Coordinates of C-alpha atoms and ligand atoms in Angstrom, one line a residue:
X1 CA -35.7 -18.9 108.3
X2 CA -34.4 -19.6 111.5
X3 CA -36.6 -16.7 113.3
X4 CA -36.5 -17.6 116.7
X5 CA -32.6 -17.5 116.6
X6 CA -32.2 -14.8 115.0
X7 CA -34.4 -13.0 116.8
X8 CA -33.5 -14.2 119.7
X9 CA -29.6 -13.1 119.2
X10 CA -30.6 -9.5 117.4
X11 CA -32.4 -8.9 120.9
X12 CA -29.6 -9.9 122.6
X13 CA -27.4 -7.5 120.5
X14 CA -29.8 -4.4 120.4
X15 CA -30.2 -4.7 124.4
X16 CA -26.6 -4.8 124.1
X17 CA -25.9 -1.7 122.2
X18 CA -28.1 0.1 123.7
X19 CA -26.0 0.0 127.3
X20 CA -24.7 3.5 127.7
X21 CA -21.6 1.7 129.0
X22 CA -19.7 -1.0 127.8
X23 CA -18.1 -2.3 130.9
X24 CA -17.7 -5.9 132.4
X25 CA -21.2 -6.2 133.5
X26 CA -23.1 -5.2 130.4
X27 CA -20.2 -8.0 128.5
X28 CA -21.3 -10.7 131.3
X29 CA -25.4 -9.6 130.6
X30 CA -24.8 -10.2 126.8
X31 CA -23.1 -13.6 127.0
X32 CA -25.9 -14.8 129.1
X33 CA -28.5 -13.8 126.5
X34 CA -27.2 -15.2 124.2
X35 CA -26.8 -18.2 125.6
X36 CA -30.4 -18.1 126.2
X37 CA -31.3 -17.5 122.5
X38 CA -29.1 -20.3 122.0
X39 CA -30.0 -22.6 123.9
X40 CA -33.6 -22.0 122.9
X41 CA -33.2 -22.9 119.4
X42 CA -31.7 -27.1 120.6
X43 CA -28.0 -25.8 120.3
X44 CA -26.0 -28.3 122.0
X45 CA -25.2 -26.7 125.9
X46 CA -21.6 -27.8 125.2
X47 CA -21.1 -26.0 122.2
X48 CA -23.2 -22.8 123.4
X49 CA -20.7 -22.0 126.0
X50 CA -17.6 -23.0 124.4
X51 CA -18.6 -20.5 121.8
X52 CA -19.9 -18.0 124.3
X53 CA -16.9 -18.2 126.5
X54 CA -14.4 -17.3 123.4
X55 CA -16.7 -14.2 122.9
X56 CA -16.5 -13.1 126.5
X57 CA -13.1 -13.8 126.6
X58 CA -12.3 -12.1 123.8
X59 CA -14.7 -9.4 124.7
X60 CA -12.9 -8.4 127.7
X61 CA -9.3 -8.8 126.9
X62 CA -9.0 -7.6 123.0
X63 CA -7.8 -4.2 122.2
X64 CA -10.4 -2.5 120.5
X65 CA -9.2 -1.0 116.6
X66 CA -9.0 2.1 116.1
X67 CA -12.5 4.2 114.8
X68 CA -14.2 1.6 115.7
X69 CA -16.5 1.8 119.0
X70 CA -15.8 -0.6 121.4
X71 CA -19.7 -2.2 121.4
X72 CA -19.3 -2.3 117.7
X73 CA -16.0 -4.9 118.3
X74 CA -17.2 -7.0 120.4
X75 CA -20.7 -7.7 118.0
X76 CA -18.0 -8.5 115.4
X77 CA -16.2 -11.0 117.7
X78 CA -19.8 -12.7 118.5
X79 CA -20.1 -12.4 114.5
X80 CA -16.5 -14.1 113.9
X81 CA -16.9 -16.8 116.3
X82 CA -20.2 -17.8 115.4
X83 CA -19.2 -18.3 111.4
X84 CA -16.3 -20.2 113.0
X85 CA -18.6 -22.7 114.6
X86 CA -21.0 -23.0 111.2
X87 CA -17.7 -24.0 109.2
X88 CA -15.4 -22.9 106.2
X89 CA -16.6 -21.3 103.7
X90 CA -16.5 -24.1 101.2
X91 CA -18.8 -23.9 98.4
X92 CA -19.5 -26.5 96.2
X93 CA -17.9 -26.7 93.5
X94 CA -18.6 -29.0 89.8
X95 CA -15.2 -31.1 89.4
X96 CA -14.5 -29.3 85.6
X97 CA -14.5 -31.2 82.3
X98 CA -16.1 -34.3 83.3
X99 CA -19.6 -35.8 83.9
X100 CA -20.3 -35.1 87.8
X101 CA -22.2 -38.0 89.6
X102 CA -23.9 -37.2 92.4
X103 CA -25.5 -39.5 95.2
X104 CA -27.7 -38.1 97.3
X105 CA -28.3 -39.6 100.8
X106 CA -30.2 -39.6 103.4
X107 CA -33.6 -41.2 105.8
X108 CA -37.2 -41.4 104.3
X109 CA -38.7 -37.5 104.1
X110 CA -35.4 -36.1 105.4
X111 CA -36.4 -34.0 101.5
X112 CA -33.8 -35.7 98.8
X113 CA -36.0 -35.7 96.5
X114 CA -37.1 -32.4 96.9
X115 CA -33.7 -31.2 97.3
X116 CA -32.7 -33.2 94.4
X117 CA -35.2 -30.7 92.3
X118 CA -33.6 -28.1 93.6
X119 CA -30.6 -28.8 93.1
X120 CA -31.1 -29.8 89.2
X121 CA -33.3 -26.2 89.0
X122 CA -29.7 -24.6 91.0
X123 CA -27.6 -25.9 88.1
X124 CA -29.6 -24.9 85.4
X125 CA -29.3 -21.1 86.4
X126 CA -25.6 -22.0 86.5
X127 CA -26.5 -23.0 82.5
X128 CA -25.2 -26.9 83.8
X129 CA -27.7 -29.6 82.3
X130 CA -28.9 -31.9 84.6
X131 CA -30.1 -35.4 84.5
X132 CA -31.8 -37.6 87.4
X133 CA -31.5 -41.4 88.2
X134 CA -34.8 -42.1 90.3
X135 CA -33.3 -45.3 91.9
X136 CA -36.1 -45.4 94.9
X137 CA -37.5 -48.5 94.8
X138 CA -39.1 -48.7 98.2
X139 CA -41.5 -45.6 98.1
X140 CA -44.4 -46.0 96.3
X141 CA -45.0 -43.1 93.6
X142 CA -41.7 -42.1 94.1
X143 CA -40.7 -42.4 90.2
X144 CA -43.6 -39.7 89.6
X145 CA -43.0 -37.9 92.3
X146 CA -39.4 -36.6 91.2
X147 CA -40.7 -36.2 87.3
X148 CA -43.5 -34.1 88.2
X149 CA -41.0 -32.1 90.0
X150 CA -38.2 -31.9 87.5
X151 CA -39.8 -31.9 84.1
X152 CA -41.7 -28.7 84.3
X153 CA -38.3 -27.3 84.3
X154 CA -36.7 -29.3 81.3
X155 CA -35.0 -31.6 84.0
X156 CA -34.7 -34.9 82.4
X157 CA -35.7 -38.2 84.7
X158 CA -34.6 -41.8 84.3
X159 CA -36.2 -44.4 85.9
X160 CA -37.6 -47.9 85.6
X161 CA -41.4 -48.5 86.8
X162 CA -41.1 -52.4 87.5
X163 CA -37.5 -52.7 88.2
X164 CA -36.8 -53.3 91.9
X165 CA -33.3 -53.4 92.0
X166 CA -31.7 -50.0 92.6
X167 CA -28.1 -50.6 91.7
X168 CA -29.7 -51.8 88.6
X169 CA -31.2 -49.0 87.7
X170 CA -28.3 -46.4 88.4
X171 CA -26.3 -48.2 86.3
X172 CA -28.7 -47.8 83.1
X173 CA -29.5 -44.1 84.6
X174 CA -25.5 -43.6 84.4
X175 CA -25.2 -44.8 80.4
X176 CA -28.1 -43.2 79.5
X177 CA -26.9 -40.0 80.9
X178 CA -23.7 -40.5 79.4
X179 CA -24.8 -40.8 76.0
X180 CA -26.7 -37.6 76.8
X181 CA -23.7 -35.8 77.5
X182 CA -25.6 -33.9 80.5
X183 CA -23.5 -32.0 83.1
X184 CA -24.5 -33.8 86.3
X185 CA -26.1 -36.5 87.3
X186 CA -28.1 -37.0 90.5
X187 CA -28.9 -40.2 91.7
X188 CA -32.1 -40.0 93.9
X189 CA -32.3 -43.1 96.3
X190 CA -34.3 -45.1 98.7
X191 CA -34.4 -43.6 102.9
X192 CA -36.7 -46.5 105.0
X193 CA -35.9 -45.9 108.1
X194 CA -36.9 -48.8 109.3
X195 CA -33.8 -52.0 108.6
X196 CA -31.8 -49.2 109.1
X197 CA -28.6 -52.1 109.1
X198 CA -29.9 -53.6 105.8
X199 CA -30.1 -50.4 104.4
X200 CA -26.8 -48.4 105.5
X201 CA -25.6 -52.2 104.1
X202 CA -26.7 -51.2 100.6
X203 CA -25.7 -47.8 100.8
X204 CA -21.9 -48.9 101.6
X205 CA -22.7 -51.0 98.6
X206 CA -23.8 -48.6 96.2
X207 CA -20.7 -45.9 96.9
X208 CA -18.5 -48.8 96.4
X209 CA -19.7 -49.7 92.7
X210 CA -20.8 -46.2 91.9
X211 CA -17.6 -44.0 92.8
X212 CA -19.7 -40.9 92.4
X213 CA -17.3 -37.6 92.2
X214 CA -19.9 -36.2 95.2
X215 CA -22.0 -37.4 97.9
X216 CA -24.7 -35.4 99.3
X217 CA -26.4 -36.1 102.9
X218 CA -29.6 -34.4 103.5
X219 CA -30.7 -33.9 106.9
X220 CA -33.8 -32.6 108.1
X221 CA -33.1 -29.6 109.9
X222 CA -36.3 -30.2 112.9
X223 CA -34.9 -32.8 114.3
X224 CA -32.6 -30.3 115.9
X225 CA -28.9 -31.3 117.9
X226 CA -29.8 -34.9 117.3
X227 CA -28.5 -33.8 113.3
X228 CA -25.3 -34.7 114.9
X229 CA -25.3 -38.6 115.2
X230 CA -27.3 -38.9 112.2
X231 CA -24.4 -37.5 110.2
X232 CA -21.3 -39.1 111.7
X233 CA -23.4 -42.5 111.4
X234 CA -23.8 -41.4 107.5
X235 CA -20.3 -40.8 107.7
X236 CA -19.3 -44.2 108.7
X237 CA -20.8 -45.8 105.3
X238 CA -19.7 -43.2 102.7
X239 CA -17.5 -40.2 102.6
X240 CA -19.7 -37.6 102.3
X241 CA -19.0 -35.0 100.6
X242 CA -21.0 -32.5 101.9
X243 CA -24.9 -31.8 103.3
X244 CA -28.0 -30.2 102.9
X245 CA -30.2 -29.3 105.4
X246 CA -34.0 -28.9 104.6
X247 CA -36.9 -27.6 106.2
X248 CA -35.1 -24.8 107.8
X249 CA -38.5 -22.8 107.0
X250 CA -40.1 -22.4 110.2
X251 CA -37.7 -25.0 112.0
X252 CA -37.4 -24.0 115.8
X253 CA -34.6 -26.2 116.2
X254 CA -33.2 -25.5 113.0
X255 CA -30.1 -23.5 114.6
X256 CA -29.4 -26.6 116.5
X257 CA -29.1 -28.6 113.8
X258 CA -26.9 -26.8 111.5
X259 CA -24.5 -25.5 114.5
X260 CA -24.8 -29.5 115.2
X261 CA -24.2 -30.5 111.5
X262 CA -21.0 -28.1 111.3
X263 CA -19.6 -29.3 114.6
X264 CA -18.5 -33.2 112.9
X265 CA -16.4 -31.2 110.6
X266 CA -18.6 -31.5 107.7
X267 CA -19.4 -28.9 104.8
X268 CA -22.8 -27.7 104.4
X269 CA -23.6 -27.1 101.1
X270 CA -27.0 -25.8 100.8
X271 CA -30.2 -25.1 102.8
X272 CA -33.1 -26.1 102.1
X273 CA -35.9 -23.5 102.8
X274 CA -39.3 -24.4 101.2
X275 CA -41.0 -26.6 99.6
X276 CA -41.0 -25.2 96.1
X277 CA -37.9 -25.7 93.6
X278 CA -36.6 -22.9 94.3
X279 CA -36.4 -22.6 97.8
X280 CA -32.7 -23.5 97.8
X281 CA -29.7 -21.4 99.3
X282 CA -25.8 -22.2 98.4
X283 CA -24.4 -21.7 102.0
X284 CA -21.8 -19.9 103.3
X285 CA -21.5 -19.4 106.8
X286 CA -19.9 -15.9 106.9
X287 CA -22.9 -14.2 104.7
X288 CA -25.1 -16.6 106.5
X289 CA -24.0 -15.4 110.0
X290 CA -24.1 -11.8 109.3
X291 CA -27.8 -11.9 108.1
X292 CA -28.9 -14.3 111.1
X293 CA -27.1 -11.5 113.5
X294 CA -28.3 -8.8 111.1
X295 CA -25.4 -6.9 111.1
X296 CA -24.9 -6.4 107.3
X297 CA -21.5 -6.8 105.9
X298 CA -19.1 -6.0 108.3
X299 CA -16.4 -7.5 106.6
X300 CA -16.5 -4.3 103.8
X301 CA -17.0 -2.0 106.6
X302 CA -14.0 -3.1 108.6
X303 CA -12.0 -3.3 104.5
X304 CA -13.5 0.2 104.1
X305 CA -12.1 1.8 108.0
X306 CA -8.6 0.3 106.8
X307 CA -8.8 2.4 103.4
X308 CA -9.6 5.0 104.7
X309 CA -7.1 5.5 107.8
X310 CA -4.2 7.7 106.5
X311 CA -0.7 8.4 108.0
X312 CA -0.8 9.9 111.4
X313 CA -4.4 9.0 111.8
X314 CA -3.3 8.8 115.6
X315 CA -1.3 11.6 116.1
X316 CA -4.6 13.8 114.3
X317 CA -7.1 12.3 116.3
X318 CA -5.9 13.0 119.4
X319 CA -5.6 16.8 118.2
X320 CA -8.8 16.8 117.3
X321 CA -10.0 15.8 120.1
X322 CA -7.9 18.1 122.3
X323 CA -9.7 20.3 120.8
X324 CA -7.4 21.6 117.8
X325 CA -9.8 21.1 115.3
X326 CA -8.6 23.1 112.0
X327 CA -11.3 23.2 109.2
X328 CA -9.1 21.4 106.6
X329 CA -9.6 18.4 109.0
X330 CA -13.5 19.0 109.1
X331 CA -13.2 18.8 105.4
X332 CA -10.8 16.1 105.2
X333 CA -13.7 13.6 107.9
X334 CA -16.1 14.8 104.9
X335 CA -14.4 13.9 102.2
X336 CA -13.0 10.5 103.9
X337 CA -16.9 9.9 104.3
X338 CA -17.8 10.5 100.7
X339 CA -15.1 8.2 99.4
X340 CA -16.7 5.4 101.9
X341 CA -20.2 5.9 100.3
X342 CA -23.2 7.6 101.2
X343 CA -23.3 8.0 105.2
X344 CA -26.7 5.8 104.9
X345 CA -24.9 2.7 103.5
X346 CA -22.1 3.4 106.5
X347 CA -24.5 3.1 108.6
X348 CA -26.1 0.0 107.7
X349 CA -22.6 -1.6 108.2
X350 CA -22.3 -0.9 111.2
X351 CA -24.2 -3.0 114.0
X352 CA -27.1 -0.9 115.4
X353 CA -26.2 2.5 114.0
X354 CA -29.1 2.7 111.8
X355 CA -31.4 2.2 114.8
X356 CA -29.6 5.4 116.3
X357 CA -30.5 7.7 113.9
X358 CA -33.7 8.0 112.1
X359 CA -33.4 8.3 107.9
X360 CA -34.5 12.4 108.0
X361 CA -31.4 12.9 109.8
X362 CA -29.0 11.0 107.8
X363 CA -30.6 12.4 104.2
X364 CA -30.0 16.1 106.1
X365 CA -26.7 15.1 106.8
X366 CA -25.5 14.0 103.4
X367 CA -27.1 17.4 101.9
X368 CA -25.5 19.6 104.0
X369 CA -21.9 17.9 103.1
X370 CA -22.2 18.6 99.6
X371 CA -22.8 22.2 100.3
X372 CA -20.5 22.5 102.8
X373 CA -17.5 21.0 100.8
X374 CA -18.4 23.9 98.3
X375 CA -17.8 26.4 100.8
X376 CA -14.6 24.6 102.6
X377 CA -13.1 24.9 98.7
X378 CA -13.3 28.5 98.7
X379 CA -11.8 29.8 101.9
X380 CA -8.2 30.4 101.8
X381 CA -5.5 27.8 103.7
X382 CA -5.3 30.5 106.5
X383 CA -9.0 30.6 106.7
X384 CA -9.5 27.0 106.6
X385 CA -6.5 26.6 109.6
X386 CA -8.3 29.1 111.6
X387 CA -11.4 29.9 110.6
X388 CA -12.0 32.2 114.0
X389 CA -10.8 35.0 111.3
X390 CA -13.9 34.8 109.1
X391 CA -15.0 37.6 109.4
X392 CA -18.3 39.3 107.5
X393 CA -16.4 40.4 105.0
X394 CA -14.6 37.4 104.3
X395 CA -17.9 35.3 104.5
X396 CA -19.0 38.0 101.8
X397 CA -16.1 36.5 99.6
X398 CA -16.7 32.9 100.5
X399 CA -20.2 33.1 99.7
X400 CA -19.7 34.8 96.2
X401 CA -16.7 32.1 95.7
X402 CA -19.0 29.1 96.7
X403 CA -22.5 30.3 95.3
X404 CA -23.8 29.5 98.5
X405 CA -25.8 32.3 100.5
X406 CA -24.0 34.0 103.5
X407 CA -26.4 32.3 105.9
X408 CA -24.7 29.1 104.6
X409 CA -21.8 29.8 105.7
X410 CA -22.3 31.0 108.8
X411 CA -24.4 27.3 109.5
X412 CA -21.1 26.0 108.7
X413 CA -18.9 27.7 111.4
X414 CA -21.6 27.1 113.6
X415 CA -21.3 23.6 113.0
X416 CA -17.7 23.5 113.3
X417 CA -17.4 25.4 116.7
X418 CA -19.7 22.6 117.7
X419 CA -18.1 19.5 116.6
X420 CA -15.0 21.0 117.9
X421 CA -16.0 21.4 121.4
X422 CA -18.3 18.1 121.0
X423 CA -15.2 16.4 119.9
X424 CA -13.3 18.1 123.2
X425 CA -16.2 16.9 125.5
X426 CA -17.2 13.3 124.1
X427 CA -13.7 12.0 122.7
X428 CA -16.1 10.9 120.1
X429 CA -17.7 8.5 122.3
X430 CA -21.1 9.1 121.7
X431 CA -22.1 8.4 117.7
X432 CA -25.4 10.0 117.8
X433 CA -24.6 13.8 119.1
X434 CA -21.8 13.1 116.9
X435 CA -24.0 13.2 113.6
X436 CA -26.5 15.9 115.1
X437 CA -23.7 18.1 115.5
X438 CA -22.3 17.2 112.2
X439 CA -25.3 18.8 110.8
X440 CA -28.4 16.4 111.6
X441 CA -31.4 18.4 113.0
Ligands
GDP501 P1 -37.3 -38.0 100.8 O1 -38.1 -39.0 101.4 O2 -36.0 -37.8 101.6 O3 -37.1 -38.0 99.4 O4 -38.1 -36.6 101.2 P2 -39.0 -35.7 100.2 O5 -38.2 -35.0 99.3 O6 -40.1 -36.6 99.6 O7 -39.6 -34.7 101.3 C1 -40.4 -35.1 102.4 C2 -41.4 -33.9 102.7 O8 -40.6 -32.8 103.1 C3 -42.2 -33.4 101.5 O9 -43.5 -33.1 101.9 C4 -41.4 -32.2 101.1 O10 -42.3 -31.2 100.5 C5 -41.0 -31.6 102.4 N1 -39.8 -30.8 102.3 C6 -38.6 -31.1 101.7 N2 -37.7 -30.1 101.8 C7 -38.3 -29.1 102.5 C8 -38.0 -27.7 102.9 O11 -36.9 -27.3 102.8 N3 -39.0 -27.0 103.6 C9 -40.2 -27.6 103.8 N4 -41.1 -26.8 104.5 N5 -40.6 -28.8 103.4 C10 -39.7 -29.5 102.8
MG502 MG1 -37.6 -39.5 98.1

């Protein structure tokens, strides 16, 4: 879904990243790719450099949080405005202890009835029953259409072959369902595009006497930016409630459309993704965001750096990297690590790590702190604050203490006379001799 975009803006990101320095010029570089990969997918020029000029602007002036590297912040500030522009995060929701009607608008093939298959299939994995009024009267077939798609999955259909009047029919569909006690109904209706003025006419009509509890728009997500007057005109006839947009499968100006869509203030509901029933996705344009910029979830990453930053985190740090690197704290960055989660999942949070390192490294890693936290436990507090007087006798001790071999050990002080002058030299700038000399070979 959505491929050029998103690959488009993951280029943009991994060039990025890769920048040894973050500086003005390598911020300016970024905003103009993505405003290429933008702009390539039908986003409206407009809205692709306000959002781009909040990133930049917010790129160069923000302080950058603690722990977290500066290229890393600004990805998230690209990932934060972008779910911005796509809208709340508003889901839809069943109005509780009632029958919910649903009308479902939109132009001919725009994919109501397809969607309207989908979403009977969506509430019946939500254990909601589902009936549907087939109330097209202008498309030929259409009543057999929408049955062969809903009743291989116990969807019920009403309609009426030879009955051409569609308010008619809705109103049966509406007692029948009622007796029926089903959950929701959706009303499927007519889309000629041509008499478009007759037809918006009848669909201002049909909200009136209906007074559905939702109304669905579907929009056909290839007709890019122009997604935009389509909806507001929809909007002018009936308060929509909130949209789908379909064939975002292999749309190249699907991105348009939906960053379109979501710029008149509407809520999209769902996307549609395929043509089979169950190519439906609820939308929310946080989750939706971070998988289009393929960042993962930085949300629990950024939830998981606030748990874990103790008192004084400052004040340590900056001993650390000074150069005054005890063991204890060694052991305390390990164990601060193992209450995150495996090192591998860290990673994956955070935006182009993973690339960094390859997955022998990080499994290495992760072994090695197991053994070492074995060892740490058995050296004395003296020992741990400077461990310059382990000597061989003491590692003798240690190694009987941890059931770890002497060689173990002596990998570990290694490893910490390392990271301590590492820390010294880098100020922890650079993430990847970081994790080598944490034990990665
Ligand atoms: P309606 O006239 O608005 O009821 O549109 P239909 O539901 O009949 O859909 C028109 C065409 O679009 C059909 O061929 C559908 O299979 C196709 N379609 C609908 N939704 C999607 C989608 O999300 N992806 C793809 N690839 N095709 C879709
Ligand atoms: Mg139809």
């Amino acid at each position: 879904m959505l491929d050029k975009l998103r690959d488009g803006l993951q280029n943009s990101i991994k060039k990025f990243i890769g920048n040894d320095n973050i500086d003005e010029e390598s911020i300016k570089e970024f905003i103009k790719d993505l405003q290429r990969s933008l702009l390539q997918s039908d986003v409206n020029v407009k809205l692709v450099f306000e959002l781009t000029k909040k990133v930049e602007e917010r790129a160069l002036k923000e302080k950058v949080p603690m722990g977290i590297p500066r290229r890393d912040h600004i990805v998230k500030i690209l990932y934060e405005e972008l779910s911005n522009m796509l809208g709340s995060d508003n889901k839809f929701e069943l109005k509780k202890d009632k029958q919910n009607i649903i009308l479902v608008l939109g132009i001919q093939g725009s994919g109501k009835t397809t969607s309207i298959g989908k979403l009977g299939r969506y509430m019946s994995k939500k254990n909601y029953s589902t009936g549907v009024i087939a109330a097209d009267t202008f498309r030929p077939g259409a009543l057999e259409q929408i049955k062969s798609l809903c009743e291989p999955f116990k969807i019920e259909v009403y309609g009426e072959e030879n009955e051409s009047n569609a308010i008619k029919i809705i109103r049966n569909g509406i007692d029948f369902f009622k007796k029926n006690t089903k959950d929701v109904v959706i009303i499927d209706t007519t889309g000629r595009h041509k008499e478009e003025e007759k037809l918006m006419g009848e669909m201002k009509q049909l909200t009136k006497e209906i007074k559905p509890d939702n109304i669905f728009l579907v929009i056909d997500s290839t007709i890019g930016q122009q997604s935009e007057s389509q909806s507001k005109a929809f909007k002018e006839i009936a308060p929509i409630g909130g949209i789908i947009i379909t064939k975002l499968d292999g749309a190249a100006k699907g991105g348009g459309a939906l960053i379109a869509v979501a710029n008149t203030g509407a809520s999209i509901f769902f996307l549609g993704t395929g043509e089979r029933i169950d190519d439906l996705e609820e939308f929310v344009a946080t989750r939706f965001v971070g998988r289009l910029i393929g960042m993962g979830d930085i949300q629990t990453l950024l939830q998981r750096v606030k748990d874990m930053q103790i008192e004084n985190q400052d004040v340590k740090l900056q001993r650390i990297m000074s150069g005054k690197m005890t063991i204890t704290d060694l052991y305390e960055q390990l164990e601060q690590m193992n209450k995150m989660g495996s090192i591998k999942k860290i990673m994956e949070l955070i935006p182009g790590a993973s690339n960094q390192l390859p997955e022998k490294d990080l499994d290495n890693i992760e072994k090695n702190m197991e053994k070492w936290k074995f060892i740490i436990q058995s050296m004395t507090n003296q020992e741990k604050q400077d461990p310059d007087l382990i000597n061989s006798s003491r590692i003798k001790r240690i190694a009987k203490g941890s059931g770890r071999t002497e060689k173990e050990i002596k990998e570990l002080l290694n490893r910490y006379k390392q990271s301590k002058q590492m820390f010294k030299a880098s100020k922890g700038r650079n993430m990847r001799q970081l994790m080598k000399k944490l034990g990665a070979n």
